[in-house]
Amino acid sequence: MADGPAMWERLRAAADLYHLRRVNQVVLLNEQQSAGFNFVRHRSDSRLQREIDFLELLGVPAADIQSIDADGDDWLSSRSEAMGVFQELPDVKRLVVVTSPPHTRRSRLCFTRTYPPETQVAIYSAALPAESAETHLPIWIEYVKLAIYWLVV
């Protein structure tokens, strides 16, 4: 799952899963928003490029990193991410979704309702709840989002 203050912990967790051979590739959202100027490349990097660079620093080869498109304007962004992954990878039999602790229920809901029942969807929390960058945000917002997703997705 993309974006937010927990993005770096999600990327570290994805790299760990890759090195533990729990996943054989890492899929990222194709986020083209600017992530600032890169003085080595002499140009601005996209968020996607910064995420790929970070994963490479953690030992994940670029050949094993794939990007997918999702509707960034969709107010149900988790659903949009699930649909984007499904459009690119409709035939996978096992999928591991890395997200932050407060988002695990919503992520499971979106991906299990998007993929057919024979696809095994595992949700992996990128950090312990007490250690996550997003745990201390107002948690009631996450429960409101979960209720909306439950009704709409």
Coordinates of N, CA, C and O in Angstrom, one line a residue:
M1 N 0.9 -1.2 0.0 CA 0.0 0.0 0.0 C 0.9 1.2 0.0 O 2.0 1.2 0.6
A2 N 0.4 2.3 -0.6 CA 1.3 3.4 -0.9 C 1.1 4.6 0.0 O 0.2 4.7 0.8
D3 N 2.1 5.5 -0.1 CA 2.0 6.9 0.4 C 1.9 6.9 1.9 O 2.1 5.9 2.6
G4 N 1.7 8.1 2.5 CA 1.6 8.2 3.9 C 2.9 8.3 4.7 O 3.9 8.0 4.1
P5 N 2.8 8.6 6.0 CA 4.0 8.7 6.8 C 4.7 7.4 7.1 O 5.8 7.3 7.5
A6 N 4.0 6.3 6.8 CA 4.6 4.9 7.1 C 5.2 4.3 5.8 O 5.5 3.1 5.8
M7 N 5.3 5.1 4.7 CA 5.8 4.5 3.5 C 7.2 3.8 3.7 O 7.4 2.7 3.2
W8 N 8.1 4.5 4.4 CA 9.4 3.9 4.5 C 9.4 2.6 5.3 O 10.1 1.6 5.0
E9 N 8.6 2.5 6.3 CA 8.5 1.3 7.1 C 7.9 0.2 6.2 O 8.3 -1.0 6.4
R10 N 6.9 0.5 5.4 CA 6.4 -0.5 4.5 C 7.4 -1.0 3.5 O 7.5 -2.2 3.2
L11 N 8.2 -0.1 3.0 CA 9.3 -0.5 2.1 C 10.3 -1.4 2.7 O 10.8 -2.4 2.2
R12 N 10.7 -1.1 4.0 CA 11.6 -1.9 4.7 C 11.0 -3.3 4.9 O 11.7 -4.4 4.8
A13 N 9.7 -3.4 5.3 CA 9.1 -4.7 5.5 C 9.0 -5.5 4.2 O 9.2 -6.7 4.2
A14 N 8.7 -4.8 3.1 CA 8.7 -5.5 1.8 C 10.0 -6.0 1.4 O 10.1 -7.2 0.9
A15 N 11.1 -5.3 1.7 CA 12.5 -5.8 1.4 C 12.8 -7.0 2.3 O 13.4 -8.0 1.9
D16 N 12.3 -7.0 3.6 CA 12.5 -8.1 4.5 C 11.8 -9.3 3.9 O 12.4 -10.4 3.9
L17 N 10.6 -9.2 3.5 CA 9.8 -10.3 2.9 C 10.5 -10.9 1.7 O 10.6 -12.1 1.5
Y18 N 11.1 -10.0 0.9 CA 11.8 -10.4 -0.3 C 13.0 -11.2 0.1 O 13.3 -12.3 -0.5
H19 N 13.8 -10.7 1.0 CA 15.0 -11.4 1.4 C 14.7 -12.7 2.2 O 15.5 -13.7 2.1
L20 N 13.6 -12.8 2.8 CA 13.2 -14.1 3.5 C 12.5 -15.0 2.5 O 12.1 -16.1 2.9
R21 N 12.5 -14.6 1.2 CA 11.9 -15.4 0.1 C 10.4 -15.7 0.3 O 9.9 -16.7 -0.1
R22 N 9.7 -14.8 1.0 CA 8.2 -14.9 1.2 C 7.5 -14.3 0.0 O 6.4 -14.7 -0.3
V23 N 8.2 -13.4 -0.7 CA 7.7 -12.8 -2.0 C 8.9 -12.9 -3.0 O 10.1 -12.8 -2.6
N24 N 8.6 -13.0 -4.3 CA 9.6 -13.0 -5.3 C 9.7 -11.7 -6.1 O 10.6 -11.5 -6.9
Q25 N 8.8 -10.8 -5.8 CA 8.8 -9.4 -6.4 C 8.1 -8.4 -5.5 O 7.2 -8.8 -4.7
V26 N 8.4 -7.2 -5.7 CA 7.7 -6.1 -4.9 C 7.0 -5.3 -5.9 O 7.6 -4.9 -7.0
V27 N 5.7 -5.0 -5.7 CA 4.9 -4.2 -6.5 C 4.6 -2.9 -5.8 O 4.1 -2.8 -4.7
L28 N 4.9 -1.8 -6.5 CA 4.7 -0.4 -6.0 C 3.7 0.3 -6.9 O 3.5 0.0 -8.1
L29 N 3.0 1.3 -6.3 CA 2.2 2.2 -7.1 C 3.0 3.1 -7.9 O 4.0 3.6 -7.5
N30 N 2.6 3.3 -9.1 CA 3.3 4.2 -10.0 C 2.9 5.7 -9.7 O 2.2 6.4 -10.4
E31 N 3.5 6.1 -8.6 CA 3.3 7.5 -8.1 C 4.3 8.5 -8.8 O 5.5 8.4 -8.5
Q32 N 3.8 9.3 -9.6 CA 4.7 10.2 -10.4 C 4.8 11.6 -9.8 O 5.4 12.5 -10.4
Q33 N 4.2 11.8 -8.6 CA 4.4 13.1 -8.0 C 5.8 13.3 -7.6 O 6.6 12.4 -7.4
S34 N 6.3 14.6 -7.7 CA 7.7 14.9 -7.4 C 8.0 14.6 -6.0 O 7.3 14.9 -5.0
A35 N 9.2 14.0 -5.8 CA 9.7 13.7 -4.5 C 11.0 14.6 -4.2 O 11.7 14.3 -3.3
G36 N 11.2 15.6 -5.0 CA 12.3 16.5 -4.8 C 13.4 16.3 -5.8 O 13.4 15.4 -6.6
F37 N 14.3 17.2 -5.8 CA 15.5 17.2 -6.7 C 16.5 16.2 -6.3 O 16.9 16.1 -5.1
N38 N 17.0 15.4 -7.3 CA 18.0 14.4 -7.1 C 19.3 15.0 -7.7 O 19.5 15.2 -8.9
F39 N 20.3 15.4 -6.8 CA 21.5 16.0 -7.2 C 22.4 15.1 -8.0 O 23.2 15.5 -8.8
V40 N 22.3 13.8 -7.8 CA 23.1 12.8 -8.6 C 22.6 12.7 -10.0 O 23.4 12.7 -11.0
R41 N 21.3 12.7 -10.2 CA 20.7 12.6 -11.5 C 20.5 13.9 -12.2 O 20.1 14.0 -13.3
H42 N 20.6 15.0 -11.4 CA 20.4 16.4 -11.9 C 19.0 16.6 -12.5 O 18.8 17.2 -13.5
R43 N 18.0 16.0 -11.7 CA 16.6 16.2 -12.1 C 15.7 15.8 -10.9 O 16.2 15.2 -9.9
S44 N 14.5 16.2 -11.0 CA 13.6 15.8 -9.9 C 13.2 14.3 -10.1 O 13.1 13.8 -11.2
D45 N 13.1 13.7 -8.9 CA 12.7 12.3 -8.9 C 11.2 12.2 -8.6 O 10.6 13.0 -7.9
S46 N 10.6 11.1 -9.1 CA 9.2 10.8 -8.7 C 9.2 10.1 -7.4 O 10.2 9.5 -7.0
R47 N 8.1 10.0 -6.7 CA 8.0 9.1 -5.5 C 8.4 7.7 -5.9 O 9.1 7.0 -5.1
L48 N 7.9 7.2 -7.0 CA 8.2 5.8 -7.4 C 9.7 5.6 -7.5 O 10.2 4.6 -7.0
Q49 N 10.4 6.6 -8.2 CA 11.9 6.4 -8.3 C 12.5 6.4 -6.9 O 13.5 5.6 -6.7
R50 N 12.1 7.3 -6.0 CA 12.7 7.3 -4.7 C 12.4 6.0 -4.0 O 13.3 5.4 -3.3
E51 N 11.3 5.4 -4.1 CA 10.9 4.1 -3.5 C 11.8 3.0 -4.1 O 12.3 2.1 -3.4
I52 N 12.0 3.0 -5.4 CA 12.8 2.0 -6.1 C 14.3 2.1 -5.6 O 14.9 1.1 -5.3
D53 N 14.8 3.3 -5.5 CA 16.1 3.6 -5.0 C 16.3 3.0 -3.6 O 17.3 2.4 -3.3
F54 N 15.3 3.3 -2.8 CA 15.4 2.8 -1.4 C 15.4 1.3 -1.3 O 16.2 0.7 -0.6
L55 N 14.5 0.7 -2.1 CA 14.5 -0.8 -2.1 C 15.8 -1.4 -2.6 O 16.3 -2.4 -2.1
E56 N 16.4 -0.7 -3.6 CA 17.7 -1.1 -4.1 C 18.8 -1.0 -3.0 O 19.7 -1.9 -2.9
L57 N 18.7 0.1 -2.2 CA 19.7 0.2 -1.1 C 19.5 -0.9 -0.1 O 20.5 -1.3 0.5
L58 N 18.3 -1.4 0.0 CA 18.0 -2.5 0.9 C 18.3 -3.9 0.2 O 18.0 -4.9 0.8
G59 N 18.8 -3.9 -1.0 CA 19.2 -5.1 -1.6 C 18.2 -5.8 -2.5 O 18.4 -6.9 -3.0
V60 N 17.1 -5.1 -2.8 CA 16.1 -5.7 -3.8 C 16.5 -5.2 -5.2 O 16.5 -4.0 -5.4
P61 N 16.7 -6.1 -6.1 CA 17.1 -5.7 -7.4 C 16.0 -5.1 -8.2 O 14.8 -5.5 -8.0
A62 N 16.3 -4.1 -9.0 CA 15.3 -3.3 -9.7 C 14.5 -4.3 -10.6 O 13.3 -4.0 -10.9
A63 N 15.1 -5.3 -11.1 CA 14.4 -6.3 -12.0 C 13.2 -7.0 -11.2 O 12.3 -7.5 -11.9
D64 N 13.3 -7.0 -9.9 CA 12.2 -7.6 -9.1 C 11.2 -6.6 -8.5 O 10.5 -6.9 -7.6
I65 N 11.3 -5.4 -9.0 CA 10.4 -4.4 -8.6 C 9.5 -4.0 -9.8 O 10.0 -3.7 -10.9
Q66 N 8.2 -4.0 -9.6 CA 7.2 -3.7 -10.6 C 6.3 -2.6 -10.2 O 6.0 -2.4 -9.0
S67 N 5.9 -1.7 -11.1 CA 5.0 -0.7 -10.7 C 3.6 -0.9 -11.4 O 3.6 -1.4 -12.5
I68 N 2.6 -0.5 -10.7 CA 1.2 -0.6 -11.3 C 0.5 0.8 -11.2 O 0.9 1.6 -10.3
D69 N -0.4 1.0 -12.1 CA -1.2 2.2 -12.0 C -2.5 2.0 -11.2 O -3.0 0.9 -11.2
A70 N -2.9 3.1 -10.5 CA -4.1 3.1 -9.8 C -4.7 4.5 -9.9 O -3.9 5.5 -10.1
D71 N -6.0 4.6 -9.7 CA -6.6 6.0 -9.8 C -6.3 6.8 -8.6 O -6.9 6.5 -7.5
G72 N -5.4 7.7 -8.7 CA -5.0 8.5 -7.5 C -6.1 9.5 -7.1 O -6.0 10.0 -6.0
D73 N -7.0 9.7 -7.9 CA -8.1 10.7 -7.6 C -9.3 10.0 -6.9 O -10.3 10.7 -6.5
D74 N -9.3 8.7 -6.9 CA -10.4 7.9 -6.2 C -10.3 8.2 -4.7 O -9.3 8.0 -4.1
W75 N -11.4 8.6 -4.2 CA -11.5 8.9 -2.7 C -11.4 7.6 -1.9 O -11.2 7.6 -0.7
L76 N -11.7 6.4 -2.6 CA -11.5 5.1 -2.0 C -10.2 4.6 -2.5 O -10.1 3.6 -3.2
S77 N -9.1 5.2 -2.1 CA -7.8 4.9 -2.6 C -7.3 3.4 -2.4 O -6.7 2.8 -3.3
S78 N -7.7 2.9 -1.3 CA -7.3 1.5 -1.0 C -8.0 0.5 -2.0 O -7.4 -0.4 -2.5
R79 N -9.2 0.8 -2.3 CA -10.0 0.0 -3.3 C -9.3 0.2 -4.7 O -9.1 -0.7 -5.4
S80 N -8.9 1.5 -5.0 CA -8.3 1.7 -6.3 C -7.0 1.0 -6.4 O -6.6 0.5 -7.5
E81 N -6.2 0.9 -5.3 CA -4.9 0.2 -5.3 C -5.2 -1.3 -5.6 O -4.5 -1.9 -6.3
A82 N -6.2 -1.8 -4.9 CA -6.5 -3.3 -5.1 C -6.9 -3.5 -6.5 O -6.5 -4.5 -7.1
M83 N -7.7 -2.7 -7.1 CA -8.1 -2.9 -8.5 C -7.0 -2.7 -9.4 O -6.9 -3.5 -10.4
G84 N -6.1 -1.8 -9.2 CA -4.9 -1.6 -10.0 C -4.0 -2.9 -10.0 O -3.5 -3.3 -11.0
V85 N -3.8 -3.4 -8.8 CA -3.0 -4.6 -8.7 C -3.7 -5.8 -9.4 O -3.1 -6.5 -10.2
F86 N -5.0 -5.9 -9.2 CA -5.8 -7.0 -9.9 C -5.7 -6.8 -11.4 O -5.5 -7.8 -12.1
Q87 N -5.8 -5.6 -12.0 CA -5.7 -5.4 -13.4 C -4.3 -5.8 -14.0 O -4.3 -6.4 -15.1
E88 N -3.3 -5.6 -13.2 CA -1.9 -6.0 -13.7 C -1.6 -7.4 -13.4 O -0.8 -8.1 -14.1
L89 N -2.1 -8.0 -12.3 CA -1.8 -9.3 -11.8 C -3.0 -10.1 -11.5 O -3.2 -10.5 -10.4
P90 N -3.9 -10.4 -12.5 CA -5.1 -11.0 -12.2 C -5.0 -12.5 -11.9 O -5.9 -13.1 -11.2
D91 N -3.9 -13.2 -12.3 CA -3.8 -14.6 -12.2 C -3.0 -15.1 -11.0 O -2.7 -16.3 -10.9
V92 N -2.5 -14.1 -10.1 CA -1.7 -14.6 -9.0 C -2.5 -15.5 -8.1 O -3.7 -15.3 -7.9
K93 N -1.8 -16.5 -7.5 CA -2.5 -17.4 -6.6 C -2.2 -17.0 -5.1 O -2.9 -17.4 -4.2
R94 N -1.1 -16.2 -4.9 CA -0.8 -15.7 -3.6 C -0.3 -14.3 -3.6 O 0.5 -14.0 -4.4
L95 N -0.9 -13.5 -2.8 CA -0.6 -12.1 -2.8 C -0.3 -11.6 -1.3 O -1.1 -12.0 -0.4
V96 N 0.8 -10.9 -1.1 CA 1.1 -10.4 0.2 C 1.0 -8.9 0.1 O 1.7 -8.2 -0.7
V97 N 0.1 -8.3 0.9 CA -0.1 -6.8 0.9 C 0.6 -6.3 2.2 O 0.2 -6.6 3.3
V98 N 1.6 -5.4 2.0 CA 2.3 -4.8 3.1 C 1.6 -3.4 3.4 O 1.5 -2.6 2.5
T99 N 1.2 -3.2 4.6 CA 0.6 -2.0 5.0 C 0.9 -1.7 6.4 O 1.6 -2.4 7.1
S100 N 0.5 -0.5 6.9 CA 0.8 -0.2 8.3 C -0.4 -0.7 9.2 O -1.5 -1.0 8.7
P101 N -0.1 -0.9 10.5 CA -1.0 -1.6 11.4 C -2.5 -1.0 11.3 O -3.4 -1.9 11.3
P102 N -2.7 0.3 11.3 CA -4.1 0.7 11.3 C -4.9 0.4 10.1 O -6.1 0.4 10.1
H103 N -4.2 0.0 9.0 CA -4.8 -0.2 7.7 C -5.1 -1.7 7.4 O -5.5 -2.0 6.3
T104 N -4.7 -2.6 8.3 CA -4.7 -4.0 7.9 C -6.2 -4.5 7.6 O -6.4 -5.2 6.6
R105 N -7.2 -4.1 8.4 CA -8.5 -4.5 8.1 C -9.1 -4.0 6.8 O -9.7 -4.7 6.0
R106 N -8.8 -2.7 6.5 CA -9.3 -2.1 5.3 C -8.6 -2.7 4.1 O -9.2 -3.0 3.1
S107 N -7.3 -3.0 4.2 CA -6.6 -3.6 3.1 C -7.1 -5.0 2.8 O -7.3 -5.3 1.6
R108 N -7.3 -5.8 3.9 CA -7.8 -7.1 3.7 C -9.2 -7.1 3.0 O -9.5 -7.8 2.0
L109 N -10.1 -6.2 3.4 CA -11.4 -6.0 2.9 C -11.3 -5.7 1.4 O -11.9 -6.4 0.5
C110 N -10.5 -4.8 1.0 CA -10.4 -4.3 -0.4 C -9.8 -5.5 -1.3 O -10.3 -5.7 -2.4
F111 N -8.7 -6.1 -0.8 CA -8.1 -7.1 -1.7 C -8.9 -8.4 -1.7 O -9.0 -9.0 -2.8
T112 N -9.5 -8.8 -0.7 CA -10.3 -10.1 -0.7 C -11.6 -9.9 -1.5 O -12.1 -10.8 -2.1
R113 N -12.1 -8.7 -1.5 CA -13.3 -8.4 -2.4 C -12.9 -8.2 -3.8 O -13.8 -8.2 -4.7
T114 N -11.7 -7.9 -4.1 CA -11.3 -7.6 -5.5 C -10.8 -8.9 -6.2 O -11.2 -9.2 -7.3
Y115 N -10.1 -9.7 -5.4 CA -9.6 -11.0 -6.0 C -10.6 -12.1 -5.8 O -11.4 -12.1 -4.9
P116 N -10.5 -13.2 -6.7 CA -11.4 -14.3 -6.5 C -11.0 -15.1 -5.2 O -9.9 -15.0 -4.7
P117 N -12.0 -15.9 -4.7 CA -11.7 -16.6 -3.4 C -10.5 -17.6 -3.5 O -9.9 -17.8 -2.5
E118 N -10.2 -18.1 -4.7 CA -9.0 -19.0 -4.8 C -7.7 -18.3 -4.6 O -6.6 -19.0 -4.5
T119 N -7.6 -17.0 -4.7 CA -6.4 -16.3 -4.5 C -6.2 -16.1 -3.0 O -7.0 -15.5 -2.3
Q120 N -5.0 -16.5 -2.5 CA -4.7 -16.4 -1.1 C -4.1 -14.9 -0.9 O -3.1 -14.6 -1.4
V121 N -4.9 -14.1 -0.1 CA -4.4 -12.8 0.2 C -4.0 -12.7 1.6 O -4.7 -13.0 2.5
A122 N -2.7 -12.4 1.8 CA -2.2 -12.2 3.2 C -1.9 -10.7 3.4 O -1.3 -10.1 2.5
I123 N -2.3 -10.2 4.6 CA -2.0 -8.9 4.9 C -0.8 -8.9 5.9 O -0.9 -9.6 6.9
Y124 N 0.2 -8.1 5.6 CA 1.4 -8.1 6.5 C 1.5 -6.7 7.1 O 1.7 -5.7 6.3
S125 N 1.5 -6.6 8.4 CA 1.7 -5.3 9.0 C 3.2 -4.9 9.0 O 4.0 -5.7 9.5
A126 N 3.5 -3.8 8.5 CA 4.9 -3.4 8.3 C 5.7 -3.1 9.6 O 6.9 -3.1 9.7
A127 N 4.9 -2.9 10.7 CA 5.6 -2.7 12.0 C 4.6 -3.1 13.1 O 3.4 -3.4 12.9
L128 N 5.1 -3.2 14.3 CA 4.2 -3.4 15.4 C 3.4 -2.1 15.7 O 3.9 -1.0 15.4
P129 N 2.2 -2.3 16.1 CA 1.4 -1.1 16.3 C 2.0 0.0 17.1 O 1.9 1.2 16.8
A130 N 2.7 -0.3 18.2 CA 3.4 0.7 19.0 C 4.5 1.4 18.3 O 5.0 2.5 18.7
E131 N 5.0 0.8 17.2 CA 6.2 1.4 16.5 C 5.9 2.0 15.2 O 6.8 2.6 14.5
S132 N 4.7 2.0 14.8 CA 4.3 2.5 13.4 C 4.2 4.0 13.4 O 3.7 4.6 14.4
A133 N 4.5 4.6 12.3 CA 4.4 6.0 12.2 C 3.0 6.5 12.1 O 2.7 7.6 12.4
E134 N 2.0 5.6 11.8 CA 0.6 6.0 11.6 C -0.2 5.6 12.8 O -1.4 5.9 12.9
T135 N 0.3 4.9 13.8 CA -0.5 4.5 14.9 C -1.0 5.6 15.8 O -2.1 5.6 16.3
H136 N -0.2 6.7 15.8 CA -0.6 7.8 16.7 C -1.4 8.9 16.0 O -1.6 9.9 16.6
L137 N -1.7 8.6 14.8 CA -2.7 9.5 14.1 C -4.1 9.3 14.7 O -4.3 8.2 15.3
P138 N -5.0 10.1 14.6 CA -6.3 9.9 15.1 C -6.9 8.6 14.6 O -7.3 8.5 13.4
I139 N -7.0 7.5 15.4 CA -7.4 6.2 15.0 C -8.9 6.1 14.7 O -9.3 5.3 13.9
W140 N -9.7 7.0 15.2 CA -11.1 7.0 14.9 C -11.4 7.2 13.4 O -12.3 6.7 12.9
I141 N -10.5 7.9 12.8 CA -10.6 8.2 11.3 C -10.5 6.9 10.6 O -11.3 6.6 9.6
E142 N -9.6 6.0 11.0 CA -9.5 4.7 10.4 C -10.7 3.8 10.5 O -11.2 3.1 9.6
Y143 N -11.4 3.9 11.7 CA -12.6 3.1 11.9 C -13.7 3.7 11.0 O -14.6 2.9 10.5
V144 N -13.8 5.0 10.8 CA -14.8 5.6 10.0 C -14.6 5.1 8.5 O -15.5 4.7 7.8
K145 N -13.3 5.2 8.1 CA -13.0 4.7 6.7 C -13.3 3.2 6.6 O -13.9 2.8 5.5
L146 N -13.0 2.4 7.6 CA -13.4 1.0 7.5 C -14.9 0.8 7.3 O -15.3 0.0 6.5
A147 N -15.7 1.5 8.1 CA -17.1 1.4 7.9 C -17.6 1.8 6.5 O -18.4 1.1 5.9
I148 N -17.0 2.9 6.0 CA -17.4 3.3 4.7 C -17.0 2.3 3.6 O -17.8 1.9 2.7
Y149 N -15.8 1.7 3.7 CA -15.3 0.7 2.8 C -16.2 -0.5 2.9 O -16.5 -1.2 1.9
W150 N -16.6 -0.9 4.1 CA -17.4 -2.1 4.3 C -18.7 -2.0 3.5 O -19.2 -2.9 2.9
L151 N -19.3 -0.8 3.5 CA -20.6 -0.5 2.9 C -20.4 -0.4 1.4 O -21.3 -0.8 0.6
V152 N -19.3 0.2 0.9 CA -19.2 0.6 -0.5 C -18.5 -0.4 -1.3 O -18.8 -0.6 -2.5
V153 N -17.4 -1.0 -0.8 CA -16.5 -1.9 -1.6 C -17.2 -3.2 -1.9 O -17.8 -3.8 -1.1

